[in-house]
Amino acid sequence: MPIDPTLPYDDNNIFAKILRGEIPSTKVYEDEWAFAFEDINPQAEVHTLVIPKGRYVSWDDFSARASDEEIGGFVRAVGKVARDKGLVEPGYRMMANIGAHGGQEVPHLHVHIFGGQPLGPMIAR
Ligand code: 5GP
């Protein structure tokens, strides 16, 4: 079920548990600001999730409350994961679902990175 992204942050969300190491994930990358892991239910040949280490519900929440350092670190991590996966050529897609209309299911900011195949139209109609 899509969630209402209204604060406060829920420390029991599944990605918070992954960050704390309470449930397993297939790690792709980690630094001071970000953690990247493979999506459990991939929608493309490559489907990787990148999340900030801080307690942010969505891109909206992150852009409003995170420090410039956190934002810079996270944005750089997303780009690094895409480069390290060899996606720059022939291209890839990044997506962040936010709130009910965006179809967000997990209330911790995550950027999806899709690639490894042509990705079709931008939005389902
Ligand atoms: P959203 O719909 O919130 O943008 O995306 C949530 C994503 O998290 C989905 O693509 C879903 O497959 C993924 N996901 C949900 N639970 C888990 C989990 O426990 N582990 C991993 N690796 N991915 C998960």
mmCIF file of C-alpha atoms and ligand atoms in Angstrom:
data_model
loop_
_atom_site.group_PDB
_atom_site.id
_atom_site.type_symbol
_atom_site.label_atom_id
_atom_site.label_comp_id
_atom_site.label_asym_id
_atom_site.label_seq_id
_atom_site.Cartn_x
_atom_site.Cartn_y
_atom_site.Cartn_z
ATOM 1 C CA MET A 1 0.000 0.000 0.000
ATOM 2 C CA PRO A 2 1.384 3.453 -0.816
ATOM 3 C CA ILE A 3 2.056 5.445 2.340
ATOM 4 C CA ASP A 4 1.400 9.005 3.388
ATOM 5 C CA PRO A 5 4.884 10.567 3.511
ATOM 6 C CA THR A 6 3.969 12.951 6.306
ATOM 7 C CA LEU A 7 6.581 13.148 9.024
ATOM 8 C CA PRO A 8 7.559 11.786 11.507
ATOM 9 C CA TYR A 9 10.027 9.238 10.221
ATOM 10 C CA ASP A 10 9.244 5.622 11.163
ATOM 11 C CA ASP A 11 12.341 3.918 12.573
ATOM 12 C CA ASN A 12 10.744 0.516 11.968
ATOM 13 C CA ASN A 13 10.508 0.866 8.180
ATOM 14 C CA ILE A 14 12.208 -1.911 6.241
ATOM 15 C CA PHE A 15 15.044 0.243 4.909
ATOM 16 C CA ALA A 16 15.845 1.514 8.412
ATOM 17 C CA LYS A 17 16.175 -2.147 9.407
ATOM 18 C CA ILE A 18 18.442 -2.799 6.417
ATOM 19 C CA LEU A 19 20.618 0.193 7.400
ATOM 20 C CA ARG A 20 20.900 -1.151 10.945
ATOM 21 C CA GLY A 21 21.800 -4.601 9.598
ATOM 22 C CA GLU A 22 18.717 -6.170 11.193
ATOM 23 C CA ILE A 23 17.600 -7.687 7.906
ATOM 24 C CA PRO A 24 19.909 -8.803 5.112
ATOM 25 C CA SER A 25 20.439 -7.091 1.775
ATOM 26 C CA THR A 26 22.760 -7.491 -1.178
ATOM 27 C CA LYS A 27 25.061 -4.514 -0.710
ATOM 28 C CA VAL A 28 26.323 -2.715 -3.796
ATOM 29 C CA TYR A 29 27.988 0.344 -2.276
ATOM 30 C CA GLU A 30 28.332 2.159 1.039
ATOM 31 C CA ASP A 31 29.941 5.375 2.210
ATOM 32 C CA GLU A 32 29.401 7.937 4.970
ATOM 33 C CA TRP A 33 26.221 9.260 3.390
ATOM 34 C CA ALA A 34 24.596 6.476 1.433
ATOM 35 C CA PHE A 35 23.910 2.762 1.197
ATOM 36 C CA ALA A 36 23.064 0.953 -2.060
ATOM 37 C CA PHE A 37 21.612 -2.522 -2.422
ATOM 38 C CA GLU A 38 19.789 -4.678 -4.929
ATOM 39 C CA ASP A 39 15.994 -4.453 -5.064
ATOM 40 C CA ILE A 40 14.404 -7.649 -3.762
ATOM 41 C CA ASN A 41 11.880 -7.675 -6.625
ATOM 42 C CA PRO A 42 13.769 -6.320 -9.652
ATOM 43 C CA GLN A 43 11.740 -4.603 -12.359
ATOM 44 C CA ALA A 44 14.636 -4.540 -14.870
ATOM 45 C CA GLU A 45 17.872 -6.431 -15.451
ATOM 46 C CA VAL A 46 19.550 -3.889 -13.198
ATOM 47 C CA HIS A 47 17.431 -2.566 -10.324
ATOM 48 C CA THR A 48 19.445 -1.055 -7.511
ATOM 49 C CA LEU A 49 18.243 1.135 -4.646
ATOM 50 C CA VAL A 50 20.288 3.951 -3.139
ATOM 51 C CA ILE A 51 19.268 5.393 0.224
ATOM 52 C CA PRO A 52 20.671 8.130 2.422
ATOM 53 C CA LYS A 53 21.879 7.054 5.851
ATOM 54 C CA GLY A 54 19.889 9.802 7.531
ATOM 55 C CA ARG A 55 16.278 9.547 8.671
ATOM 56 C CA TYR A 56 14.395 11.027 5.698
ATOM 57 C CA VAL A 57 11.003 9.939 4.463
ATOM 58 C CA SER A 58 11.219 11.189 0.888
ATOM 59 C CA TRP A 59 13.081 13.416 -1.559
ATOM 60 C CA ASP A 60 10.823 16.216 -0.425
ATOM 61 C CA ASP A 61 11.709 15.688 3.237
ATOM 62 C CA PHE A 62 15.414 15.275 2.373
ATOM 63 C CA SER A 63 15.608 18.442 0.302
ATOM 64 C CA ALA A 64 13.910 20.395 3.098
ATOM 65 C CA ARG A 65 15.851 19.089 6.116
ATOM 66 C CA ALA A 66 19.155 17.516 5.088
ATOM 67 C CA SER A 67 22.454 19.394 5.269
ATOM 68 C CA ASP A 68 24.294 20.394 2.114
ATOM 69 C CA GLU A 69 26.887 17.741 2.983
ATOM 70 C CA GLU A 70 24.282 14.996 3.231
ATOM 71 C CA ILE A 71 22.645 16.063 -0.026
ATOM 72 C CA GLY A 72 25.972 16.288 -1.839
ATOM 73 C CA GLY A 73 27.124 12.947 -0.502
ATOM 74 C CA PHE A 74 23.913 11.194 -1.441
ATOM 75 C CA VAL A 75 23.690 12.646 -4.953
ATOM 76 C CA ARG A 76 27.317 11.698 -5.618
ATOM 77 C CA ALA A 77 26.677 8.166 -4.336
ATOM 78 C CA VAL A 78 23.757 7.699 -6.752
ATOM 79 C CA GLY A 79 25.959 8.742 -9.668
ATOM 80 C CA LYS A 80 28.826 6.532 -8.503
ATOM 81 C CA VAL A 81 26.614 3.461 -8.297
ATOM 82 C CA ALA A 82 25.366 4.052 -11.852
ATOM 83 C CA ARG A 83 28.917 4.528 -13.135
ATOM 84 C CA ASP A 84 30.273 1.525 -11.242
ATOM 85 C CA LYS A 85 27.529 -0.631 -12.730
ATOM 86 C CA GLY A 86 28.561 0.472 -16.222
ATOM 87 C CA LEU A 87 25.213 2.076 -16.970
ATOM 88 C CA VAL A 88 26.248 5.475 -18.321
ATOM 89 C CA GLU A 89 26.495 3.953 -21.799
ATOM 90 C CA PRO A 90 23.937 2.881 -23.063
ATOM 91 C CA GLY A 91 21.979 4.727 -20.405
ATOM 92 C CA TYR A 92 19.727 4.108 -17.459
ATOM 93 C CA ARG A 93 16.858 5.600 -15.463
ATOM 94 C CA MET A 94 16.640 6.997 -11.952
ATOM 95 C CA MET A 95 13.365 7.321 -10.099
ATOM 96 C CA ALA A 96 12.178 8.335 -6.657
ATOM 97 C CA ASN A 97 8.557 7.636 -5.772
ATOM 98 C CA ILE A 98 7.050 10.060 -3.299
ATOM 99 C CA GLY A 99 3.802 9.630 -1.425
ATOM 100 C CA ALA A 100 0.542 8.080 -2.478
ATOM 101 C CA HIS A 101 0.370 9.385 -6.064
ATOM 102 C CA GLY A 102 4.013 8.418 -6.568
ATOM 103 C CA GLY A 103 3.292 4.893 -5.331
ATOM 104 C CA GLN A 104 5.893 5.063 -2.551
ATOM 105 C CA GLU A 105 5.750 1.905 -0.450
ATOM 106 C CA VAL A 106 8.749 2.272 1.849
ATOM 107 C CA PRO A 107 8.875 5.517 3.870
ATOM 108 C CA HIS A 108 12.655 6.017 3.727
ATOM 109 C CA LEU A 109 13.957 8.032 0.756
ATOM 110 C CA HIS A 110 15.257 5.755 -1.987
ATOM 111 C CA VAL A 111 16.357 6.316 -5.553
ATOM 112 C CA HIS A 112 15.718 3.426 -7.915
ATOM 113 C CA ILE A 113 18.374 2.877 -10.582
ATOM 114 C CA PHE A 114 17.098 0.838 -13.533
ATOM 115 C CA GLY A 115 19.203 -0.342 -16.448
ATOM 116 C CA GLY A 116 20.623 -3.202 -18.459
ATOM 117 C CA GLN A 117 17.857 -3.039 -21.067
ATOM 118 C CA PRO A 118 15.701 -0.476 -22.936
ATOM 119 C CA LEU A 119 13.326 0.858 -20.294
ATOM 120 C CA GLY A 120 10.255 1.784 -22.303
ATOM 121 C CA PRO A 121 7.975 4.755 -21.762
ATOM 122 C CA MET A 122 8.549 7.087 -18.832
ATOM 123 C CA ILE A 123 5.094 6.682 -17.304
ATOM 124 C CA ALA A 124 2.570 3.845 -17.610
ATOM 125 C CA ARG A 125 -0.695 4.988 -19.208
HETATM 126 P P1 5GP B 1 8.803 2.229 -3.686
HETATM 127 O O1 5GP B 1 7.528 1.667 -4.245
HETATM 128 O O2 5GP B 1 8.641 2.629 -2.240
HETATM 129 O O3 5GP B 1 9.372 3.317 -4.536
HETATM 130 O O4 5GP B 1 9.859 1.066 -3.782
HETATM 131 C C1 5GP B 1 10.127 0.177 -2.769
HETATM 132 C C2 5GP B 1 11.056 -0.876 -3.343
HETATM 133 O O5 5GP B 1 11.644 -1.576 -2.271
HETATM 134 C C3 5GP B 1 10.345 -1.902 -4.223
HETATM 135 O O6 5GP B 1 10.953 -1.908 -5.516
HETATM 136 C C4 5GP B 1 10.562 -3.211 -3.470
HETATM 137 O O7 5GP B 1 10.769 -4.324 -4.333
HETATM 138 C C5 5GP B 1 11.765 -2.911 -2.605
HETATM 139 N N1 5GP B 1 11.817 -3.648 -1.362
HETATM 140 C C6 5GP B 1 10.809 -3.789 -0.457
HETATM 141 N N2 5GP B 1 11.207 -4.516 0.607
HETATM 142 C C7 5GP B 1 12.503 -4.835 0.366
HETATM 143 C C8 5GP B 1 13.473 -5.567 1.113
HETATM 144 O O8 5GP B 1 13.225 -6.077 2.200
HETATM 145 N N3 5GP B 1 14.710 -5.690 0.566
HETATM 146 C C9 5GP B 1 15.025 -5.128 -0.637
HETATM 147 N N4 5GP B 1 16.269 -5.305 -1.086
HETATM 148 N N5 5GP B 1 14.139 -4.426 -1.371
HETATM 149 C C10 5GP B 1 12.891 -4.277 -0.873
#
